[in-house]
Coordinates of C-alpha atoms in Angstrom, one line a residue:
X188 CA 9.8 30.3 -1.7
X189 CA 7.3 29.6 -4.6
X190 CA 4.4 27.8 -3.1
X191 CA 2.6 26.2 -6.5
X192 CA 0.1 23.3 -7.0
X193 CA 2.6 21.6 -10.0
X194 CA 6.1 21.7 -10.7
X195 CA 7.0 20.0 -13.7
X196 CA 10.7 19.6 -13.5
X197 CA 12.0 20.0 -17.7
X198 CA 10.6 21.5 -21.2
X199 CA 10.9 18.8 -23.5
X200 CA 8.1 17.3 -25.4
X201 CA 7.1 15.7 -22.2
X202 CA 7.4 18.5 -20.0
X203 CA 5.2 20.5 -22.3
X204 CA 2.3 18.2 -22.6
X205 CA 2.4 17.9 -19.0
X206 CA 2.2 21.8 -18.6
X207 CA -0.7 22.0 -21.0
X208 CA -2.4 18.9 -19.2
X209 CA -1.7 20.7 -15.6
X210 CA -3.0 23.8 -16.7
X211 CA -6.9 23.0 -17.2
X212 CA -6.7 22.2 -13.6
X213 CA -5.1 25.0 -12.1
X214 CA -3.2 28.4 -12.8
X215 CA -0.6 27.6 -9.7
X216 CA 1.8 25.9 -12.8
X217 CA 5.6 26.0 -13.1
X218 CA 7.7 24.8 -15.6
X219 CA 11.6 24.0 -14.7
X220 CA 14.3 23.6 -17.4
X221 CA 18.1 23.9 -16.5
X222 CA 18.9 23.7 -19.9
X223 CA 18.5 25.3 -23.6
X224 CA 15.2 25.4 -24.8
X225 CA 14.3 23.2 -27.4
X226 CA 13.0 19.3 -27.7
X227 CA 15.6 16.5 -27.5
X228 CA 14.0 15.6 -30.8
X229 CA 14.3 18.9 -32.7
X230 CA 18.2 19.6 -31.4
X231 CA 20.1 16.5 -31.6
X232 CA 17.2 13.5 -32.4
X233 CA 14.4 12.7 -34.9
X234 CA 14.7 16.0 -36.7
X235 CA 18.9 16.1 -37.2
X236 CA 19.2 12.5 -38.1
X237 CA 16.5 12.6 -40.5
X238 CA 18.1 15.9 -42.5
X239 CA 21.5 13.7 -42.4
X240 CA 19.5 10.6 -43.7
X241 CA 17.9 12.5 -46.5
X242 CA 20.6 13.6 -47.6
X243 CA 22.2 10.3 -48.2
X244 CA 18.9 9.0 -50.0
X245 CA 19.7 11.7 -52.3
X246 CA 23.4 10.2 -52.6
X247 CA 22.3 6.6 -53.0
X248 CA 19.7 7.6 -55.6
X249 CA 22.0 8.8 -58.1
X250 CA 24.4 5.7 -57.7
X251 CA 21.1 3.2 -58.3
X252 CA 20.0 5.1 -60.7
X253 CA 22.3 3.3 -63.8
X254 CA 19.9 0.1 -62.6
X255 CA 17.0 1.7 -64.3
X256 CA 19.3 2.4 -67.6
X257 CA 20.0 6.2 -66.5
X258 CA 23.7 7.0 -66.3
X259 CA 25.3 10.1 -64.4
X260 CA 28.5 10.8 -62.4
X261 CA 29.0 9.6 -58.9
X262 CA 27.9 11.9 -56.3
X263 CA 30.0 14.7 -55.5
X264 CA 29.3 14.6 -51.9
X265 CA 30.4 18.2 -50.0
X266 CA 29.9 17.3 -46.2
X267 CA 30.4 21.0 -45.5
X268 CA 27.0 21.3 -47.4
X269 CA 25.4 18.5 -46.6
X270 CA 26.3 19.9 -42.6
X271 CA 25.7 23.1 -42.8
X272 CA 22.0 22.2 -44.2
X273 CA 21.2 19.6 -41.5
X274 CA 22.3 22.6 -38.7
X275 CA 20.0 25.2 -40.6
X276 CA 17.5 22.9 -40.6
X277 CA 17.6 21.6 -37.1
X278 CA 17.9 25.2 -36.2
X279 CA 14.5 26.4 -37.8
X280 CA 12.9 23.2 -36.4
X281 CA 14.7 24.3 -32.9
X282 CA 13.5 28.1 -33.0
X283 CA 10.0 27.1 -33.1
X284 CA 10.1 25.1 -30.3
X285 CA 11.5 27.9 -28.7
X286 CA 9.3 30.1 -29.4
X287 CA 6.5 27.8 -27.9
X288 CA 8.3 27.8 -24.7
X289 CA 8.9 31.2 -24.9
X290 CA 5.8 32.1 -25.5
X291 CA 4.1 31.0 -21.9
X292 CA 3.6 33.4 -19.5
X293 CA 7.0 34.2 -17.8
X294 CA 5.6 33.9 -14.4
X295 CA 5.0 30.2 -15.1
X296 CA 8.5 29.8 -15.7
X297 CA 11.8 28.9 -13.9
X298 CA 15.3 28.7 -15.6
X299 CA 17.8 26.3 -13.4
X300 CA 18.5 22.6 -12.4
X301 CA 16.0 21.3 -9.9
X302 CA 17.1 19.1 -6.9
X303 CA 14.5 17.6 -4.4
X304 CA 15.2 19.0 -0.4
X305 CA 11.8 16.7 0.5
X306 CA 9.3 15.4 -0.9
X307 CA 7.4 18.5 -1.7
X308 CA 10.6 21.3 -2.1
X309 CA 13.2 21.6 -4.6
X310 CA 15.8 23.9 -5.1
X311 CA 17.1 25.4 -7.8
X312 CA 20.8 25.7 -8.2
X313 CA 19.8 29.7 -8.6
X314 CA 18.8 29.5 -5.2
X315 CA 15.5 30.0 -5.5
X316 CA 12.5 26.9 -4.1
X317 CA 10.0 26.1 -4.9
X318 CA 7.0 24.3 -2.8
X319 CA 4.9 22.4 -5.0
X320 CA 2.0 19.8 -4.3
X321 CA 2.6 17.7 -6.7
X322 CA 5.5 17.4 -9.1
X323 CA 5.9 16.0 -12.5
X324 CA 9.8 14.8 -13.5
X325 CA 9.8 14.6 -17.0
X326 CA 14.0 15.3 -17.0
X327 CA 14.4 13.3 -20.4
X328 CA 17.3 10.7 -21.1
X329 CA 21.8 11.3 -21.5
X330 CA 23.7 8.7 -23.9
X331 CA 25.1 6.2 -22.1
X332 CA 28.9 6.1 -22.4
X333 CA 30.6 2.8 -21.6
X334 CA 33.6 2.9 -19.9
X335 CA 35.5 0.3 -22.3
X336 CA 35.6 3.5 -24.7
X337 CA 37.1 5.3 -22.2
X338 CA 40.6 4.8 -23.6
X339 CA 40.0 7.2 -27.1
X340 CA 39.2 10.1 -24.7
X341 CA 38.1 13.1 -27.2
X342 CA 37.4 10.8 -30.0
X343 CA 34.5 9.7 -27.8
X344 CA 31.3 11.2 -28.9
X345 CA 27.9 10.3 -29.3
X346 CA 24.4 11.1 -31.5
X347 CA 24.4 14.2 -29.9
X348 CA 27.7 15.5 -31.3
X349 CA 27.4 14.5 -34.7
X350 CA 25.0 17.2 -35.5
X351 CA 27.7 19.5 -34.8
X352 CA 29.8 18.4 -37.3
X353 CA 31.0 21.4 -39.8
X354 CA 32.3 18.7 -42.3
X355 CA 32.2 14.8 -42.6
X356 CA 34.8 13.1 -41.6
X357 CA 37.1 10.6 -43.2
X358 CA 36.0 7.0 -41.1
X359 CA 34.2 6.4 -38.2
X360 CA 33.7 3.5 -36.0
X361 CA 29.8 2.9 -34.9
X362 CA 29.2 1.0 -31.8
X363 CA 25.4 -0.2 -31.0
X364 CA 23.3 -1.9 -33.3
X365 CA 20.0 0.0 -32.2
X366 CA 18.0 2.2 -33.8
X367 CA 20.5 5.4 -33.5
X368 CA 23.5 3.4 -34.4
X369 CA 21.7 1.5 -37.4
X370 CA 20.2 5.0 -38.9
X371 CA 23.4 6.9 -38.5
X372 CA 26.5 4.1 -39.9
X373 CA 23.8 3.5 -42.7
X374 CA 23.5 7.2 -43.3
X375 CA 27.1 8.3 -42.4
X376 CA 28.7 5.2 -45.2
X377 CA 26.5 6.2 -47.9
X378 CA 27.9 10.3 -47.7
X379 CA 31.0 8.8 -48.3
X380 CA 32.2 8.4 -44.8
X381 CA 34.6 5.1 -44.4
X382 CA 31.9 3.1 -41.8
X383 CA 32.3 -0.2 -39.6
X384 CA 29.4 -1.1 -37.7
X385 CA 29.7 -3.1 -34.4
X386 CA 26.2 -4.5 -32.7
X387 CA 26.6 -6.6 -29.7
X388 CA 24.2 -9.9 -28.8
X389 CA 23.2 -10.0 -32.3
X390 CA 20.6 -7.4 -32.0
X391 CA 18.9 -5.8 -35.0
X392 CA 17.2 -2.5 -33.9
X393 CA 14.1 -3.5 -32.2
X394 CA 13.2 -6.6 -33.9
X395 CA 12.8 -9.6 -31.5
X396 CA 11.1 -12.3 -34.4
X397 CA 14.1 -14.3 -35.7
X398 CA 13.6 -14.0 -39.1
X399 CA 12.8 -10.7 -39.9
X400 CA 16.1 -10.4 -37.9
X401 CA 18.2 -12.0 -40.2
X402 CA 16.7 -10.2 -43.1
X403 CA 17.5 -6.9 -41.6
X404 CA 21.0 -7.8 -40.6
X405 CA 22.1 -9.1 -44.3
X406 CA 19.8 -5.8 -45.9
X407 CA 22.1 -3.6 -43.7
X408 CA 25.2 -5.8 -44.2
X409 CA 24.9 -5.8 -47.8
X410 CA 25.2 -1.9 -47.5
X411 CA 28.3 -1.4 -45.2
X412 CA 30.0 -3.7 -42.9
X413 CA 27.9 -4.6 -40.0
X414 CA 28.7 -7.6 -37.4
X415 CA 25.6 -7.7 -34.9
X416 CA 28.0 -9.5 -32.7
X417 CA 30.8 -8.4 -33.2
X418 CA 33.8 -10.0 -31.2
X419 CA 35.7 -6.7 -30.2
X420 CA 39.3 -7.5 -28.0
X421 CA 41.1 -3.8 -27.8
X422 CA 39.9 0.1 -28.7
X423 CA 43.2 2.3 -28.1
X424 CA 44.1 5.6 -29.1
X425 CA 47.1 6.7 -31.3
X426 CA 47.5 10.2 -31.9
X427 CA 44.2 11.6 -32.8
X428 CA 43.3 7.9 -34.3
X429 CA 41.0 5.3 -33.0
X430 CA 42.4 1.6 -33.6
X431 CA 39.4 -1.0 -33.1
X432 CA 41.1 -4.7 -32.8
X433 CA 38.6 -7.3 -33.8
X434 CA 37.8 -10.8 -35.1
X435 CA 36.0 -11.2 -38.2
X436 CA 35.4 -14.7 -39.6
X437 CA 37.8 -16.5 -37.2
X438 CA 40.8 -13.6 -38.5
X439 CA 42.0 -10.8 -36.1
X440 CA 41.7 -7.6 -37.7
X441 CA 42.9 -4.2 -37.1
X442 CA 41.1 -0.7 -38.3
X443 CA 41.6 2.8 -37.4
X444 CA 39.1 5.4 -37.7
X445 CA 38.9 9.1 -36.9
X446 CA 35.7 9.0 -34.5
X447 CA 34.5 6.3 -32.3
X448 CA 30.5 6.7 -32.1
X449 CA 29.2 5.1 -29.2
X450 CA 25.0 4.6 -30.3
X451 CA 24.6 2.4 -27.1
X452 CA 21.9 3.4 -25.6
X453 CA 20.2 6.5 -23.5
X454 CA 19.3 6.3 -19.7
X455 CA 17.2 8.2 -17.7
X456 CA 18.5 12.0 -17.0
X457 CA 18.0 11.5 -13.3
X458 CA 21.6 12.8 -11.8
X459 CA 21.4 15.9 -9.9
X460 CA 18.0 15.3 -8.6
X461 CA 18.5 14.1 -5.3
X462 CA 15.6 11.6 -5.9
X463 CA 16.4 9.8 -2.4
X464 CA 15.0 13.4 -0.8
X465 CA 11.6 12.8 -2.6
X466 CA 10.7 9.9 -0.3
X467 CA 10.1 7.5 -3.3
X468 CA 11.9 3.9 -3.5
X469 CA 14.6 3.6 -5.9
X470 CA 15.7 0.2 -7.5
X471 CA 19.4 0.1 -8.1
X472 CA 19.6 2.2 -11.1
X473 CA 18.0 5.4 -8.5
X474 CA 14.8 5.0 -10.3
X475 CA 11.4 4.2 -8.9
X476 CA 8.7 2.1 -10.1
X477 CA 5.9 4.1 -12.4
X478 CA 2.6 2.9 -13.4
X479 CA 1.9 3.2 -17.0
X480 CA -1.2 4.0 -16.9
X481 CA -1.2 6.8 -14.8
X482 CA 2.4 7.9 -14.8
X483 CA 2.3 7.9 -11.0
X484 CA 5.8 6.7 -9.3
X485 CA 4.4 4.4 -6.0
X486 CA 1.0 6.3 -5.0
X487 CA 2.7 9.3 -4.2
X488 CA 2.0 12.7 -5.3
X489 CA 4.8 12.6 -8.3
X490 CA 4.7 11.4 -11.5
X491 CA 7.7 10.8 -14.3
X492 CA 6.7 11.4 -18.0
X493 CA 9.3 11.1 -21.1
X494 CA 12.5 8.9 -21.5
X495 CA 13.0 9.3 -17.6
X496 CA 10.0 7.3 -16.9
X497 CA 12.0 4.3 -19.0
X498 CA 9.1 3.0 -20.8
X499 CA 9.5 3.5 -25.1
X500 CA 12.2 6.3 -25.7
X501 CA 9.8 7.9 -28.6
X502 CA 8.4 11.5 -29.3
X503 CA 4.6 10.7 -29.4
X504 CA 4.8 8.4 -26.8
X505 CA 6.7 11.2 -24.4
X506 CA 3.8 13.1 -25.5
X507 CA 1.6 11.2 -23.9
X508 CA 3.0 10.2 -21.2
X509 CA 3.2 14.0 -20.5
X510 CA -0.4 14.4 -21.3
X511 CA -1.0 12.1 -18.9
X512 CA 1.1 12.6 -15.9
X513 CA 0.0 16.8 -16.2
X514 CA -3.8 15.4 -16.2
X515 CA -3.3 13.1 -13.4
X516 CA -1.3 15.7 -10.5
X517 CA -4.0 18.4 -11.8
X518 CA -6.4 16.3 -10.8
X519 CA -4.9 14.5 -8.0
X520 CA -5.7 12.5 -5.7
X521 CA -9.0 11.4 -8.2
X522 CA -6.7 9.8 -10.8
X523 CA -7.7 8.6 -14.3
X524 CA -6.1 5.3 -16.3
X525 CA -5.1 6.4 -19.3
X526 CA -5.7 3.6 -22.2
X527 CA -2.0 3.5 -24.0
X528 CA -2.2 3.8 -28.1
X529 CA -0.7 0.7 -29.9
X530 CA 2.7 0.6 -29.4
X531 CA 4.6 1.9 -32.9
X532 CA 8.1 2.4 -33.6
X533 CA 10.2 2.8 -36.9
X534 CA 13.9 2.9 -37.7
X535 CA 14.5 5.1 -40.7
X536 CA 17.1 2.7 -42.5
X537 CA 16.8 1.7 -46.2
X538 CA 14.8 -0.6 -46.2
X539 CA 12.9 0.6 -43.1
X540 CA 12.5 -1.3 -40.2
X541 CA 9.4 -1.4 -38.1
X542 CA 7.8 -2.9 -35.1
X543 CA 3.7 -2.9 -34.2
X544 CA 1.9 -3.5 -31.5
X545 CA 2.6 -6.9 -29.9
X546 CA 5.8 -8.4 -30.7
X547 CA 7.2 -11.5 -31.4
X548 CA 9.1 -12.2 -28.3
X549 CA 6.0 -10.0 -26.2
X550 CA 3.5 -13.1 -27.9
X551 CA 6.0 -16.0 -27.3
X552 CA 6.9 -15.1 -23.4
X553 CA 2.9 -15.1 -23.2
X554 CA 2.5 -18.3 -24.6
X555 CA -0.3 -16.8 -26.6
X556 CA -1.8 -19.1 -28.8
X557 CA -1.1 -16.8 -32.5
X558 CA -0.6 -17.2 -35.8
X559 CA 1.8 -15.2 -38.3
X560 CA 1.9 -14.5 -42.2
X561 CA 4.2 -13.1 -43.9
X562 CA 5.8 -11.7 -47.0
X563 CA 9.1 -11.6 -48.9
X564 CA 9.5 -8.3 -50.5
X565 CA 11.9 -10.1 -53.4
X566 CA 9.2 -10.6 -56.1
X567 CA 6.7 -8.4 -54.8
X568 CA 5.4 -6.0 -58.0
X569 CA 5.4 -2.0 -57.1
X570 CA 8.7 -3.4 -54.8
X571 CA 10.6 -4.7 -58.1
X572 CA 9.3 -1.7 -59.9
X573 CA 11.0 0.7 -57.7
X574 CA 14.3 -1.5 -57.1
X575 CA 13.6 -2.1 -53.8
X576 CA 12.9 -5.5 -53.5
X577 CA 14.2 -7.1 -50.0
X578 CA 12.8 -7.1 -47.0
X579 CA 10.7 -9.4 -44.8
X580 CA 7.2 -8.4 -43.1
X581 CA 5.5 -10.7 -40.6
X582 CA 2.0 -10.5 -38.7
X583 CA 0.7 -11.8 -36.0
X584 CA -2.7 -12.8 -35.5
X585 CA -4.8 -14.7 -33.0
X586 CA -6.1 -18.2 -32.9
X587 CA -9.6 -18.3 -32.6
X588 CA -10.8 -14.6 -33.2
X589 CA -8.7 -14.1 -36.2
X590 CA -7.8 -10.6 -34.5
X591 CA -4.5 -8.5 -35.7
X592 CA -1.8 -8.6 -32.7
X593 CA 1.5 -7.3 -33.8
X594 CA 3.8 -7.2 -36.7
X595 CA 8.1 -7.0 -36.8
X596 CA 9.3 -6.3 -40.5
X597 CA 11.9 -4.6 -42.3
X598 CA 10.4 -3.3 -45.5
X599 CA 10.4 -1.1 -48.4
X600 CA 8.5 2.0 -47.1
X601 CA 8.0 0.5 -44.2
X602 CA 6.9 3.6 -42.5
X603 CA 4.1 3.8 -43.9
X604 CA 3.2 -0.3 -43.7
X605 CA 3.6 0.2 -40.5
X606 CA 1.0 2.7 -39.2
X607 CA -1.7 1.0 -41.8
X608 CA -1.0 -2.2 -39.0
X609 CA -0.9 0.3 -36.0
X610 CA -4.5 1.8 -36.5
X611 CA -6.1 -2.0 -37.8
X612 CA -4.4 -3.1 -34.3
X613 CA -5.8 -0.6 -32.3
X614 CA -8.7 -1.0 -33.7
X615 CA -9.4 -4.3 -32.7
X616 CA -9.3 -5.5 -36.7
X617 CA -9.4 -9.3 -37.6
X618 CA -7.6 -10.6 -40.7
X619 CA -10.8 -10.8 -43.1
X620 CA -11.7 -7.2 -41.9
X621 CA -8.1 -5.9 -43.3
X622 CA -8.4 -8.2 -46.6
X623 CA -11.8 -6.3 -47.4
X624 CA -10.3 -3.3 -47.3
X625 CA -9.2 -1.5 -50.6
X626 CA -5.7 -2.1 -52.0
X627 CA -4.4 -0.3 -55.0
X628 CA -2.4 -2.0 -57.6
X629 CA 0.4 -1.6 -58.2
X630 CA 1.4 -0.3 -54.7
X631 CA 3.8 -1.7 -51.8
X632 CA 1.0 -1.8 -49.6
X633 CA -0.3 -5.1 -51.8
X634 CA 2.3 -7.1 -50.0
X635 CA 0.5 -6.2 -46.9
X636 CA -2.0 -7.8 -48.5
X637 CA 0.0 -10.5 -49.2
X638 CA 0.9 -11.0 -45.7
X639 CA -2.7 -11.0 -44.9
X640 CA -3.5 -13.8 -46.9
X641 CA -0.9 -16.1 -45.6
X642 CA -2.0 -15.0 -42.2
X643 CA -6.0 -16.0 -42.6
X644 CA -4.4 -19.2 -44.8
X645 CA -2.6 -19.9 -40.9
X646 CA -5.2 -19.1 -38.9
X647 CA -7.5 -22.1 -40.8
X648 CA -9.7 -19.0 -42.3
X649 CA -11.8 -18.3 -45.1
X650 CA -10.5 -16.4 -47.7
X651 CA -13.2 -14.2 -49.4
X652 CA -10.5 -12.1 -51.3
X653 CA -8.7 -13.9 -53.9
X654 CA -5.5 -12.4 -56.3
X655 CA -7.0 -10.4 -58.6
X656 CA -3.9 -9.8 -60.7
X657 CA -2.5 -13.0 -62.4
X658 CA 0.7 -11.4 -63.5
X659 CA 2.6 -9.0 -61.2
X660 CA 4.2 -12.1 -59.1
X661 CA 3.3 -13.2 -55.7
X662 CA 3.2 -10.3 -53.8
X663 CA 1.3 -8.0 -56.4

């Protein structure tokens, strides 16, 4: 028996930042992982998919580039290249997450699967138990796998798999029209694999604001085949071929493809943990309530950090909640609220699609009295310049005070767009703050600016910063 203040139950980025947290409290620290080593981030997440999508920004350059008068061949694509790259990659970026892990003293560590006995033992399936204080479950997420794909058996796979891949394959079927799905059918079709993308309920990613929406669905419809709600009536199996049977403008239609991705969705990794043992109330998907703030499940003397804890599935937010959850059972009983940084989150499709602090449907369910501006990425200068012109960004600002809430958009470097908005939100930034700020010209960022304007314009502000350029179009 291992009698230990904190038992943090997984390694992952949220595990870690718990571990560090615990450890300025007390020495009495374990760290649990019943797995490989490594982030779900760096091995089949942000890190994979990112290689896989850079790769087919290097495709689609070449094919765009006749549009700026400079002729080449088409893309020889080698997916036994472009994979074996995104493995070496994700490997080195695996390794040195390893070695991190590795590098703790080994007396603060514990290889096996944890399951709770009570509310202060667990058992490892090694045998060994532990008696811990307080314990932090940070246990991470699994794909969800629903059962109507149940019927292609090993043709099944999800995000996880594809990383695997020694070659691309000929077609594949993508099911969810989330962030994973959206990043790897957009990715996938422009390698040269055969792609059909099914959504369900008309979702785009995570935008809620209806127009930015429908932007985003005809940007990534213009790119591959894409049906956000999509009217799907059979998925069999023939051989080793997936046959998707579906309606498509009022026709049945009939398509067969070598993979079936299923992108719908992770839950949290909570099988095998016996949670009923921990003494904690579990709502029907055997998960308890956890305060956000604290990372505290119910007043008790365990806290969930990461994708189990079900709040935003996203690296730097597991992060914190880690950091939080480690501080909190180190200092425990004497908690401290945590403030929570402006919610951010990006999907790496061309063009990118982001969402900032409040959202649409977040400000409209709260009957908040707001504003929003917005601009169309069509005629805006650096956007035109760069062939990049589509895309739709929308802010939301505050009646009264003028102060930045939120923003949905889908946008040409986007990414970037996006954190600008994050740190003006969290800092508390009105519109005529932001429009004093310096803008470059010609740059993407002046259809922020743009955006701005027609925010204050709706908001029944002053406008102290006029266009200064008179002939670069409206969103110069």
């Amino acid at each position: 028996m291992h009698n230990i203040d904190i038992a943090i139950i997984g390694a992952g980025t949220a595990g870690m930042g718990a571990y560090r947290a615990a450890r300025k409290h007390t020495d009495r620290v374990v760290l649990i992982e019943g797995g490989p080593y490594g982030t779900t981030c760096a091995r089949v997440g942000c890190m994979p998919s990112k290689l896989l999508i850079a790769a087919a920004e290097a495709a689609e350059a070449v094919r765009e580039a006749p549009g700026f008068g400079v002729h080449s061949r088409a893309p020889r694509i080698d997916g036994a290249e472009v994979m074996d790259r995104v493995r070496r990659e994700r490997d080195r970026f695996v390794g040195f997450v390893v070695d991190t892990v590795e590098g703790i003293d080994p007396s603060h560590r514990l290889r096996g699967c944890a399951r709770f006995e009570d509310a202060h033992t667990l058992r490892l399936d090694s045998g060994e138990a532990i008696h811990a204080e307080r314990i932090v479950i940070a246990t991470g997420s699994v794909p969800v796998r629903p059962g109507i794909f149940d019927a292609v058996g090993d043709r099944l796979i999800v995000n996880d798999d594809v990383f695997g891949w020694s070659d691309l394959p000929e077609a594949v079927a993508v099911f969810g029209g989330g962030p994973i799905g959206l990043e790897l059918a957009q990715s996938l079709h422009r390698l040269g694999v055969r792609v059909r993308l099914f959504g369900k309920g008309g979702g785009v990613g995570p935008l809620s604001d209806p127009a930015v929406r429908d932007v985003a669905a005809a940007a990534i419809g213009a790119d591959l085949p894409f049906d956000p709600d999509a009217d799907v009536q059979k998925i069999t199996r023939e051989g080793d071929t997936v046959v998707v049977r579906f309606t498509e403008n009022g026709l049945a239609r009939e398509e067969r493809f070598d993979w079936l991705l299923a992108a719908t969705g992770r839950a949290p990794a909570l099988g095998g943990l016996n949670l009923a043992a921990s003494g904690l109330t579990l709502d029907d998907r055997g998960a308890p309530e956890v305060d956000p703030l604290t990372m505290q499940a119910q007043g008790s003397h365990i806290f969930f950090a990461g994708d189990v804890a079900a709040r935003i599935p996203l690296l730097h937010e597991a992060a914190d909640d880690g950091r939080i959850a480690g501080d909190n059972a180190g200092r425990f009983p004497n908690l401290g609220t945590h403030d929570r940084r402006t919610p951010l989150g990006v999907v790496f499709t061309d063009p990118n699609i982001a969402t900032v602090g409040a959202s649409f449907s977040d400000l409209s369910d709260a009957s908040c009295d707001f504003a929003t501006g917005e601009v169309d990425f069509a005629d805006q200068g650096r956007a035109r310049v760069l062939r990049l012109n589509r895309g739709l960004l929308r802010i939301y600002g505050e009646r009264g005070t003028g102060r930045l809430l939120g923003a949905e958009m889908v946008a040409p470097r986007g990414e970037h767009l996006a954190h600008l908005l994050a740190w003006a939100v969290q800092g508390g930034m009105d519109v005529e703050t932001a429009l004093e700020m310096p803008f470059y010209h010609p740059v993407i960022e002046e259809g922020l600016r743009s955006a701005l304007r027609d925010l204050s314009v709706n908001l029944g502000r002053r406008i102290d910063n006029p266009p200064r350029c008179i002939d670069c179009g409206p969103g110069a």
